[in-house]
Amino acid sequence: MKELSHDRDCGQSCCLRVEKLSVKIGNDEILKNAELHVHCGELAALIGPNGAGKSTLLKAILGQRDYTGVIAFSQPGQRSKKPRIGYVPQSPSFDPSEPISVADLFACCMSRRPAFLGLSKSMRQTVKTCLQRVHGEDLIDKRVGTLSGGELQRVLLALALEPIPNILILDEPLSGVDVEGMNALMDMLDEIRKTYDLSILMTTHDFSMLPRYADQVALIDHTVVCKGTPQEVLSSEAFRRTFHMQGGSL
Ligand code: ADP
Ligand code: MG
């Protein structure tokens, strides 16, 4: 694995460490000896071809895949505490004809009260507060199936931020979002990580936003092939090889 300038010593700050991570599904080795180190407050982006193992790496961190190796989260002074992880899955689709509203979706996820009983006043206030974090209060009564790609991502993000996690994981949040929506979503993620001092780990195929928003980029192809600053990875030989590009810059 080619390691570029990013790997600084953590010192007293908190971090997520992935070491010698291997994942097998059946006889297929999906990931082998993957290494990643994400510091608190950082945005790390995973890039790589389809089928490279990006989602598998996220699922291993989420505890949804068996693995060998180490996935460790350290917070100084809180040794035994498990990190809270917020997760925005890869664009789930909702039927536009379904009458479920954003408020109903929150109620299903956050309350034991059946949705047909409607939302209690206090629950509606909680949902509003959650949506305010993503500037989405006006979405509360919209049907989930009619939301634009960017609106749906904001709603899913609001769900993932309750309670505020230590690490926020997003699987391809920019797919299905138009260019304007992409910039708005990335600005929002930037604001959220600074406000709540959380780490963000996301996968993306959109390389153009990396230099502006990502602190670290890891190129995945069944392992971490290369990691470093966006500039380092995007100009690396490994990047060109992986995406079958000719010489020269992007
Ligand atoms: P990426 O997110 O980079 O596109 P994935 O992590 O989804 O890649 O998948 C990596 C490889 O693992 C693919 O070849 C995929 O077919 C395989 N894979 C992922 N999940 C499963 C599964 N549940 N069962 C069998 N193979 C899987
Ligand atoms: Mg994927």
PDB file of C-alpha atoms and ligand atoms in Angstrom:
ATOM      1  CA  MET A   1       0.000   0.000   0.000  1.00  0.00           C
ATOM      2  CA  LYS A   2       1.330   3.374  -0.940  1.00  0.00           C
ATOM      3  CA  GLU A   3       1.206   5.706   2.028  1.00  0.00           C
ATOM      4  CA  LEU A   4       1.425   9.391   1.366  1.00  0.00           C
ATOM      5  CA  SER A   5       1.786  12.338   3.727  1.00  0.00           C
ATOM      6  CA  HIS A   6      -1.404  12.067   5.764  1.00  0.00           C
ATOM      7  CA  ASP A   7      -0.541   9.607   8.510  1.00  0.00           C
ATOM      8  CA  ARG A   8       0.336  11.831  11.423  1.00  0.00           C
ATOM      9  CA  ASP A   9       0.641  10.659  14.989  1.00  0.00           C
ATOM     10  CA  CYS A  10      -2.676  10.889  16.815  1.00  0.00           C
ATOM     11  CA  GLY A  11      -1.300  12.095  20.128  1.00  0.00           C
ATOM     12  CA  GLN A  12      -4.180  12.870  22.442  1.00  0.00           C
ATOM     13  CA  SER A  13      -6.911  13.264  19.850  1.00  0.00           C
ATOM     14  CA  CYS A  14      -9.526  10.619  19.089  1.00  0.00           C
ATOM     15  CA  CYS A  15      -9.441   8.531  15.959  1.00  0.00           C
ATOM     16  CA  LEU A  16     -10.760   5.549  14.037  1.00  0.00           C
ATOM     17  CA  ARG A  17      -8.094   2.990  13.181  1.00  0.00           C
ATOM     18  CA  VAL A  18      -8.498   0.166  10.711  1.00  0.00           C
ATOM     19  CA  GLU A  19      -5.571  -2.227  10.613  1.00  0.00           C
ATOM     20  CA  LYS A  20      -4.970  -5.376   8.547  1.00  0.00           C
ATOM     21  CA  LEU A  21      -8.676  -5.557   7.829  1.00  0.00           C
ATOM     22  CA  SER A  22      -9.733  -8.515   5.719  1.00  0.00           C
ATOM     23  CA  VAL A  23     -13.282  -9.483   4.777  1.00  0.00           C
ATOM     24  CA  LYS A  24     -14.286 -12.731   3.108  1.00  0.00           C
ATOM     25  CA  ILE A  25     -17.742 -13.411   1.749  1.00  0.00           C
ATOM     26  CA  GLY A  26     -17.956 -17.130   1.015  1.00  0.00           C
ATOM     27  CA  ASN A  27     -14.664 -17.962  -0.654  1.00  0.00           C
ATOM     28  CA  ASP A  28     -14.214 -14.474  -2.068  1.00  0.00           C
ATOM     29  CA  GLU A  29     -11.704 -12.218  -0.380  1.00  0.00           C
ATOM     30  CA  ILE A  30     -13.405  -8.842  -0.753  1.00  0.00           C
ATOM     31  CA  LEU A  31     -10.857  -6.872   1.268  1.00  0.00           C
ATOM     32  CA  LYS A  32      -7.330  -7.805   2.245  1.00  0.00           C
ATOM     33  CA  ASN A  33      -5.114  -6.023   4.763  1.00  0.00           C
ATOM     34  CA  ALA A  34      -6.864  -2.676   4.456  1.00  0.00           C
ATOM     35  CA  GLU A  35      -5.392   0.119   6.590  1.00  0.00           C
ATOM     36  CA  LEU A  36      -7.088   3.406   7.366  1.00  0.00           C
ATOM     37  CA  HIS A  37      -6.731   6.063  10.027  1.00  0.00           C
ATOM     38  CA  VAL A  38      -9.349   8.781  10.400  1.00  0.00           C
ATOM     39  CA  HIS A  39      -8.791  11.546  12.949  1.00  0.00           C
ATOM     40  CA  CYS A  40     -11.569  13.330  14.814  1.00  0.00           C
ATOM     41  CA  GLY A  41     -13.154  16.151  12.898  1.00  0.00           C
ATOM     42  CA  GLU A  42     -11.786  14.920   9.588  1.00  0.00           C
ATOM     43  CA  LEU A  43     -13.630  14.122   6.400  1.00  0.00           C
ATOM     44  CA  ALA A  44     -12.200  11.031   4.756  1.00  0.00           C
ATOM     45  CA  ALA A  45     -13.415   9.924   1.343  1.00  0.00           C
ATOM     46  CA  LEU A  46     -13.183   6.406  -0.038  1.00  0.00           C
ATOM     47  CA  ILE A  47     -12.930   6.184  -3.795  1.00  0.00           C
ATOM     48  CA  GLY A  48     -12.444   3.232  -6.126  1.00  0.00           C
ATOM     49  CA  PRO A  49     -14.063   1.307  -8.962  1.00  0.00           C
ATOM     50  CA  ASN A  50     -17.430  -0.425  -8.588  1.00  0.00           C
ATOM     51  CA  GLY A  51     -17.044  -3.674  -6.701  1.00  0.00           C
ATOM     52  CA  ALA A  52     -13.763  -2.540  -5.098  1.00  0.00           C
ATOM     53  CA  GLY A  53     -15.031  -3.143  -1.545  1.00  0.00           C
ATOM     54  CA  LYS A  54     -15.860   0.417  -0.418  1.00  0.00           C
ATOM     55  CA  SER A  55     -19.316  -0.425   0.936  1.00  0.00           C
ATOM     56  CA  THR A  56     -17.925  -3.622   2.460  1.00  0.00           C
ATOM     57  CA  LEU A  57     -15.347  -1.586   4.377  1.00  0.00           C
ATOM     58  CA  LEU A  58     -18.096   0.699   5.705  1.00  0.00           C
ATOM     59  CA  LYS A  59     -20.235  -2.299   6.673  1.00  0.00           C
ATOM     60  CA  ALA A  60     -17.332  -3.902   8.539  1.00  0.00           C
ATOM     61  CA  ILE A  61     -16.922  -0.666  10.533  1.00  0.00           C
ATOM     62  CA  LEU A  62     -20.675  -0.693  11.199  1.00  0.00           C
ATOM     63  CA  GLY A  63     -20.429  -4.267  12.505  1.00  0.00           C
ATOM     64  CA  GLN A  64     -22.483  -5.647   9.616  1.00  0.00           C
ATOM     65  CA  ARG A  65     -19.698  -7.797   8.130  1.00  0.00           C
ATOM     66  CA  ASP A  66     -17.447 -10.394   9.739  1.00  0.00           C
ATOM     67  CA  TYR A  67     -13.796  -9.473   9.436  1.00  0.00           C
ATOM     68  CA  THR A  68     -10.319 -10.227  10.665  1.00  0.00           C
ATOM     69  CA  GLY A  69      -7.953  -7.478  11.736  1.00  0.00           C
ATOM     70  CA  VAL A  70      -8.563  -4.443  13.882  1.00  0.00           C
ATOM     71  CA  ILE A  71     -11.262  -1.782  13.837  1.00  0.00           C
ATOM     72  CA  ALA A  72     -10.677   0.475  16.829  1.00  0.00           C
ATOM     73  CA  PHE A  73     -11.989   3.804  17.940  1.00  0.00           C
ATOM     74  CA  SER A  74     -10.145   5.713  20.616  1.00  0.00           C
ATOM     75  CA  GLN A  75     -11.274   8.679  22.615  1.00  0.00           C
ATOM     76  CA  PRO A  76      -8.824   9.933  25.229  1.00  0.00           C
ATOM     77  CA  GLY A  77     -10.289   9.605  28.707  1.00  0.00           C
ATOM     78  CA  GLN A  78     -13.137   7.373  27.527  1.00  0.00           C
ATOM     79  CA  ARG A  79     -11.297   4.146  26.892  1.00  0.00           C
ATOM     80  CA  SER A  80     -14.117   1.639  27.120  1.00  0.00           C
ATOM     81  CA  LYS A  81     -16.773   3.744  25.458  1.00  0.00           C
ATOM     82  CA  LYS A  82     -18.077   2.500  22.124  1.00  0.00           C
ATOM     83  CA  PRO A  83     -18.338   5.162  19.456  1.00  0.00           C
ATOM     84  CA  ARG A  84     -21.757   6.275  18.304  1.00  0.00           C
ATOM     85  CA  ILE A  85     -21.945   5.781  14.568  1.00  0.00           C
ATOM     86  CA  GLY A  86     -24.462   7.539  12.350  1.00  0.00           C
ATOM     87  CA  TYR A  87     -25.093   5.845   9.012  1.00  0.00           C
ATOM     88  CA  VAL A  88     -26.644   7.095   5.793  1.00  0.00           C
ATOM     89  CA  PRO A  89     -27.077   4.061   3.507  1.00  0.00           C
ATOM     90  CA  GLN A  90     -26.701   4.172  -0.261  1.00  0.00           C
ATOM     91  CA  SER A  91     -29.790   5.924  -1.725  1.00  0.00           C
ATOM     92  CA  PRO A  92     -32.743   3.784  -0.635  1.00  0.00           C
ATOM     93  CA  SER A  93     -35.742   4.247  -2.933  1.00  0.00           C
ATOM     94  CA  PHE A  94     -39.226   5.076  -1.699  1.00  0.00           C
ATOM     95  CA  ASP A  95     -42.406   4.586  -3.694  1.00  0.00           C
ATOM     96  CA  PRO A  96     -43.831   8.034  -4.633  1.00  0.00           C
ATOM     97  CA  SER A  97     -47.375   6.671  -4.214  1.00  0.00           C
ATOM     98  CA  GLU A  98     -46.774   5.680  -0.576  1.00  0.00           C
ATOM     99  CA  PRO A  99     -48.398   8.230   1.748  1.00  0.00           C
ATOM    100  CA  ILE A 100     -45.508   8.121   4.265  1.00  0.00           C
ATOM    101  CA  SER A 101     -44.287  11.596   5.212  1.00  0.00           C
ATOM    102  CA  VAL A 102     -40.897  12.683   6.534  1.00  0.00           C
ATOM    103  CA  ALA A 103     -42.483  13.034   9.984  1.00  0.00           C
ATOM    104  CA  ASP A 104     -43.835   9.443   9.722  1.00  0.00           C
ATOM    105  CA  LEU A 105     -40.379   8.194   8.734  1.00  0.00           C
ATOM    106  CA  PHE A 106     -38.840   9.778  11.830  1.00  0.00           C
ATOM    107  CA  ALA A 107     -41.649   8.406  13.990  1.00  0.00           C
ATOM    108  CA  CYS A 108     -41.013   4.879  12.636  1.00  0.00           C
ATOM    109  CA  CYS A 109     -37.300   5.162  13.376  1.00  0.00           C
ATOM    110  CA  MET A 110     -37.438   7.005  16.692  1.00  0.00           C
ATOM    111  CA  SER A 111     -40.652   6.158  18.480  1.00  0.00           C
ATOM    112  CA  ARG A 112     -42.468   2.994  19.536  1.00  0.00           C
ATOM    113  CA  ARG A 113     -45.843   4.628  18.882  1.00  0.00           C
ATOM    114  CA  PRO A 114     -47.529   3.217  15.729  1.00  0.00           C
ATOM    115  CA  ALA A 115     -47.447   5.756  12.852  1.00  0.00           C
ATOM    116  CA  PHE A 116     -51.244   5.557  12.316  1.00  0.00           C
ATOM    117  CA  LEU A 117     -51.764   7.198  15.719  1.00  0.00           C
ATOM    118  CA  GLY A 118     -50.077  10.304  14.372  1.00  0.00           C
ATOM    119  CA  LEU A 119     -47.190  12.204  15.888  1.00  0.00           C
ATOM    120  CA  SER A 120     -47.340  13.432  19.458  1.00  0.00           C
ATOM    121  CA  LYS A 121     -46.672  17.161  19.889  1.00  0.00           C
ATOM    122  CA  SER A 122     -43.340  16.528  21.580  1.00  0.00           C
ATOM    123  CA  MET A 123     -42.282  14.039  18.902  1.00  0.00           C
ATOM    124  CA  ARG A 124     -43.132  16.556  16.162  1.00  0.00           C
ATOM    125  CA  GLN A 125     -40.966  19.118  17.955  1.00  0.00           C
ATOM    126  CA  THR A 126     -38.108  16.585  18.169  1.00  0.00           C
ATOM    127  CA  VAL A 127     -38.410  15.867  14.438  1.00  0.00           C
ATOM    128  CA  LYS A 128     -38.337  19.600  13.710  1.00  0.00           C
ATOM    129  CA  THR A 129     -35.211  20.025  15.816  1.00  0.00           C
ATOM    130  CA  CYS A 130     -33.548  17.133  13.947  1.00  0.00           C
ATOM    131  CA  LEU A 131     -34.509  18.601  10.572  1.00  0.00           C
ATOM    132  CA  GLN A 132     -33.219  22.033  11.600  1.00  0.00           C
ATOM    133  CA  ARG A 133     -29.726  20.521  11.793  1.00  0.00           C
ATOM    134  CA  VAL A 134     -29.890  20.019   8.013  1.00  0.00           C
ATOM    135  CA  HIS A 135     -31.905  23.175   7.308  1.00  0.00           C
ATOM    136  CA  GLY A 136     -34.860  20.963   6.386  1.00  0.00           C
ATOM    137  CA  GLU A 137     -37.701  22.010   8.718  1.00  0.00           C
ATOM    138  CA  ASP A 138     -39.882  22.695   5.679  1.00  0.00           C
ATOM    139  CA  LEU A 139     -39.634  19.032   4.624  1.00  0.00           C
ATOM    140  CA  ILE A 140     -41.474  17.672   7.678  1.00  0.00           C
ATOM    141  CA  ASP A 141     -44.840  17.078   5.971  1.00  0.00           C
ATOM    142  CA  LYS A 142     -43.541  16.149   2.520  1.00  0.00           C
ATOM    143  CA  ARG A 143     -44.026  12.633   1.211  1.00  0.00           C
ATOM    144  CA  VAL A 144     -40.717  10.757   1.348  1.00  0.00           C
ATOM    145  CA  GLY A 145     -41.233   9.296  -2.130  1.00  0.00           C
ATOM    146  CA  THR A 146     -41.535  12.742  -3.711  1.00  0.00           C
ATOM    147  CA  LEU A 147     -38.329  14.226  -2.260  1.00  0.00           C
ATOM    148  CA  SER A 148     -35.537  15.158  -4.665  1.00  0.00           C
ATOM    149  CA  GLY A 149     -32.248  13.262  -4.328  1.00  0.00           C
ATOM    150  CA  GLY A 150     -30.715  16.117  -2.334  1.00  0.00           C
ATOM    151  CA  GLU A 151     -33.748  16.480  -0.048  1.00  0.00           C
ATOM    152  CA  LEU A 152     -33.823  12.743   0.673  1.00  0.00           C
ATOM    153  CA  GLN A 153     -30.118  12.792   1.567  1.00  0.00           C
ATOM    154  CA  ARG A 154     -30.759  15.686   3.975  1.00  0.00           C
ATOM    155  CA  VAL A 155     -33.605  13.787   5.658  1.00  0.00           C
ATOM    156  CA  LEU A 156     -31.482  10.627   5.968  1.00  0.00           C
ATOM    157  CA  LEU A 157     -28.655  12.772   7.295  1.00  0.00           C
ATOM    158  CA  ALA A 158     -30.964  14.280   9.923  1.00  0.00           C
ATOM    159  CA  LEU A 159     -31.928  10.748  11.003  1.00  0.00           C
ATOM    160  CA  ALA A 160     -28.278   9.712  11.220  1.00  0.00           C
ATOM    161  CA  LEU A 161     -27.508  12.757  13.392  1.00  0.00           C
ATOM    162  CA  GLU A 162     -29.950  11.754  16.133  1.00  0.00           C
ATOM    163  CA  PRO A 163     -28.286  11.258  18.507  1.00  0.00           C
ATOM    164  CA  ILE A 164     -25.174  13.158  17.388  1.00  0.00           C
ATOM    165  CA  PRO A 165     -22.634  10.449  16.500  1.00  0.00           C
ATOM    166  CA  ASN A 166     -18.859  10.388  16.897  1.00  0.00           C
ATOM    167  CA  ILE A 167     -18.495   9.120  13.354  1.00  0.00           C
ATOM    168  CA  LEU A 168     -20.828   9.761  10.472  1.00  0.00           C
ATOM    169  CA  ILE A 169     -20.702   7.204   7.668  1.00  0.00           C
ATOM    170  CA  LEU A 170     -22.305   7.908   4.303  1.00  0.00           C
ATOM    171  CA  ASP A 171     -22.359   5.512   1.367  1.00  0.00           C
ATOM    172  CA  GLU A 172     -22.391   7.450  -1.912  1.00  0.00           C
ATOM    173  CA  PRO A 173     -24.457  10.382  -0.625  1.00  0.00           C
ATOM    174  CA  LEU A 174     -23.859  12.305  -3.860  1.00  0.00           C
ATOM    175  CA  SER A 175     -25.299   9.731  -6.246  1.00  0.00           C
ATOM    176  CA  GLY A 176     -28.714  10.813  -7.520  1.00  0.00           C
ATOM    177  CA  VAL A 177     -28.064  14.408  -6.437  1.00  0.00           C
ATOM    178  CA  ASP A 178     -27.700  17.186  -9.038  1.00  0.00           C
ATOM    179  CA  VAL A 179     -24.582  19.388  -9.104  1.00  0.00           C
ATOM    180  CA  GLU A 180     -26.184  22.215  -7.155  1.00  0.00           C
ATOM    181  CA  GLY A 181     -27.473  19.736  -4.575  1.00  0.00           C
ATOM    182  CA  MET A 182     -24.020  18.138  -4.322  1.00  0.00           C
ATOM    183  CA  ASN A 183     -22.363  21.417  -3.380  1.00  0.00           C
ATOM    184  CA  ALA A 184     -25.138  22.188  -0.889  1.00  0.00           C
ATOM    185  CA  LEU A 185     -24.828  18.732   0.678  1.00  0.00           C
ATOM    186  CA  MET A 186     -21.038  18.919   0.922  1.00  0.00           C
ATOM    187  CA  ASP A 187     -21.248  22.414   2.465  1.00  0.00           C
ATOM    188  CA  MET A 188     -23.700  21.013   4.977  1.00  0.00           C
ATOM    189  CA  LEU A 189     -21.459  18.054   5.850  1.00  0.00           C
ATOM    190  CA  ASP A 190     -18.574  20.478   6.276  1.00  0.00           C
ATOM    191  CA  GLU A 191     -20.655  22.628   8.625  1.00  0.00           C
ATOM    192  CA  ILE A 192     -21.884  19.589  10.594  1.00  0.00           C
ATOM    193  CA  ARG A 193     -18.440  18.139  11.187  1.00  0.00           C
ATOM    194  CA  LYS A 194     -17.162  21.488  12.418  1.00  0.00           C
ATOM    195  CA  THR A 195     -20.212  22.171  14.617  1.00  0.00           C
ATOM    196  CA  TYR A 196     -20.249  18.733  16.256  1.00  0.00           C
ATOM    197  CA  ASP A 197     -16.542  17.855  15.912  1.00  0.00           C
ATOM    198  CA  LEU A 198     -17.332  14.500  14.376  1.00  0.00           C
ATOM    199  CA  SER A 199     -15.476  12.453  11.795  1.00  0.00           C
ATOM    200  CA  ILE A 200     -17.031  11.783   8.429  1.00  0.00           C
ATOM    201  CA  LEU A 201     -16.253   8.739   6.340  1.00  0.00           C
ATOM    202  CA  MET A 202     -17.948   8.644   2.961  1.00  0.00           C
ATOM    203  CA  THR A 203     -17.683   6.912  -0.376  1.00  0.00           C
ATOM    204  CA  THR A 204     -17.992   8.839  -3.610  1.00  0.00           C
ATOM    205  CA  HIS A 205     -17.437   8.668  -7.347  1.00  0.00           C
ATOM    206  CA  ASP A 206     -17.341  12.434  -7.579  1.00  0.00           C
ATOM    207  CA  PHE A 207     -13.665  13.343  -7.545  1.00  0.00           C
ATOM    208  CA  SER A 208     -14.144  17.027  -8.288  1.00  0.00           C
ATOM    209  CA  MET A 209     -15.306  17.835  -4.772  1.00  0.00           C
ATOM    210  CA  LEU A 210     -12.404  16.045  -3.051  1.00  0.00           C
ATOM    211  CA  PRO A 211      -9.804  18.858  -3.061  1.00  0.00           C
ATOM    212  CA  ARG A 212     -12.287  21.288  -1.517  1.00  0.00           C
ATOM    213  CA  TYR A 213     -13.898  19.099   1.127  1.00  0.00           C
ATOM    214  CA  ALA A 214     -11.811  16.023   1.947  1.00  0.00           C
ATOM    215  CA  ASP A 215      -8.894  15.993   4.381  1.00  0.00           C
ATOM    216  CA  GLN A 216      -7.974  12.508   3.339  1.00  0.00           C
ATOM    217  CA  VAL A 217      -8.718  10.267   0.383  1.00  0.00           C
ATOM    218  CA  ALA A 218      -8.242   6.506   0.352  1.00  0.00           C
ATOM    219  CA  LEU A 219      -8.212   4.674  -2.954  1.00  0.00           C
ATOM    220  CA  ILE A 220      -9.778   1.249  -2.485  1.00  0.00           C
ATOM    221  CA  ASP A 221      -9.305  -1.726  -4.771  1.00  0.00           C
ATOM    222  CA  HIS A 222      -9.798  -4.751  -2.527  1.00  0.00           C
ATOM    223  CA  THR A 223      -7.361  -3.077  -0.158  1.00  0.00           C
ATOM    224  CA  VAL A 224      -6.312   0.509   0.507  1.00  0.00           C
ATOM    225  CA  VAL A 225      -4.100   0.975  -2.527  1.00  0.00           C
ATOM    226  CA  CYS A 226      -3.111   4.540  -1.775  1.00  0.00           C
ATOM    227  CA  LYS A 227      -4.092   7.228   0.735  1.00  0.00           C
ATOM    228  CA  GLY A 228      -3.157  10.808   1.367  1.00  0.00           C
ATOM    229  CA  THR A 229      -4.384  14.297   0.653  1.00  0.00           C
ATOM    230  CA  PRO A 230      -6.797  14.639  -2.287  1.00  0.00           C
ATOM    231  CA  GLN A 231      -4.046  16.201  -4.393  1.00  0.00           C
ATOM    232  CA  GLU A 232      -1.644  13.372  -3.619  1.00  0.00           C
ATOM    233  CA  VAL A 233      -4.091  10.586  -4.399  1.00  0.00           C
ATOM    234  CA  LEU A 234      -5.639  12.176  -7.496  1.00  0.00           C
ATOM    235  CA  SER A 235      -2.200  12.724  -9.015  1.00  0.00           C
ATOM    236  CA  SER A 236      -0.830   9.320  -8.021  1.00  0.00           C
ATOM    237  CA  GLU A 237       0.227   6.588 -10.391  1.00  0.00           C
ATOM    238  CA  ALA A 238      -2.057   4.201  -8.458  1.00  0.00           C
ATOM    239  CA  PHE A 239      -5.067   6.413  -9.222  1.00  0.00           C
ATOM    240  CA  ARG A 240      -4.224   6.511 -12.926  1.00  0.00           C
ATOM    241  CA  ARG A 241      -3.658   2.767 -13.014  1.00  0.00           C
ATOM    242  CA  THR A 242      -6.871   1.966 -11.157  1.00  0.00           C
ATOM    243  CA  PHE A 243      -9.031   4.099 -13.407  1.00  0.00           C
ATOM    244  CA  HIS A 244      -7.063   3.226 -16.569  1.00  0.00           C
ATOM    245  CA  MET A 245      -6.122   6.814 -17.241  1.00  0.00           C
ATOM    246  CA  GLN A 246      -3.274   8.002 -19.400  1.00  0.00           C
ATOM    247  CA  GLY A 247      -0.563  10.230 -17.907  1.00  0.00           C
ATOM    248  CA  GLY A 248      -1.238  13.880 -17.081  1.00  0.00           C
ATOM    249  CA  SER A 249      -3.426  15.495 -14.488  1.00  0.00           C
ATOM    250  CA  LEU A 250      -7.222  15.389 -14.155  1.00  0.00           C
TER     251      LEU A 250
HETATM  252  P1  ADP B   1     -18.215  -1.124  -3.843  1.00  0.00           P
HETATM  253  O1  ADP B   1     -19.007  -0.497  -2.742  1.00  0.00           O
HETATM  254  O2  ADP B   1     -16.793  -0.668  -3.884  1.00  0.00           O
HETATM  255  O3  ADP B   1     -18.861  -0.961  -5.194  1.00  0.00           O
HETATM  256  P2  ADP B   1     -18.901  -3.581  -2.502  1.00  0.00           P
HETATM  257  O4  ADP B   1     -18.233  -3.490  -1.185  1.00  0.00           O
HETATM  258  O5  ADP B   1     -20.370  -3.351  -2.545  1.00  0.00           O
HETATM  259  O6  ADP B   1     -18.135  -2.686  -3.567  1.00  0.00           O
HETATM  260  O7  ADP B   1     -18.666  -5.025  -3.090  1.00  0.00           O
HETATM  261  C1  ADP B   1     -17.361  -5.570  -3.227  1.00  0.00           C
HETATM  262  C2  ADP B   1     -17.469  -6.989  -3.763  1.00  0.00           C
HETATM  263  O8  ADP B   1     -18.105  -7.799  -2.787  1.00  0.00           O
HETATM  264  C3  ADP B   1     -18.305  -7.107  -5.030  1.00  0.00           C
HETATM  265  O9  ADP B   1     -17.693  -8.039  -5.881  1.00  0.00           O
HETATM  266  C4  ADP B   1     -19.619  -7.626  -4.549  1.00  0.00           C
HETATM  267  O10 ADP B   1     -20.246  -8.406  -5.520  1.00  0.00           O
HETATM  268  C5  ADP B   1     -19.212  -8.477  -3.351  1.00  0.00           C
HETATM  269  N1  ADP B   1     -20.269  -8.503  -2.327  1.00  0.00           N
HETATM  270  C6  ADP B   1     -20.697  -7.455  -1.587  1.00  0.00           C
HETATM  271  N2  ADP B   1     -21.673  -7.843  -0.754  1.00  0.00           N
HETATM  272  C7  ADP B   1     -21.884  -9.157  -0.999  1.00  0.00           C
HETATM  273  C8  ADP B   1     -22.760 -10.145  -0.458  1.00  0.00           C
HETATM  274  N3  ADP B   1     -23.622  -9.849   0.504  1.00  0.00           N
HETATM  275  N4  ADP B   1     -22.670 -11.408  -0.941  1.00  0.00           N
HETATM  276  C9  ADP B   1     -21.766 -11.726  -1.891  1.00  0.00           C
HETATM  277  N5  ADP B   1     -20.895 -10.845  -2.442  1.00  0.00           N
HETATM  278  C10 ADP B   1     -20.957  -9.594  -2.004  1.00  0.00           C
HETATM  279 MG    MG B   2     -20.790   0.574  -2.778  1.00  0.00          MG
END
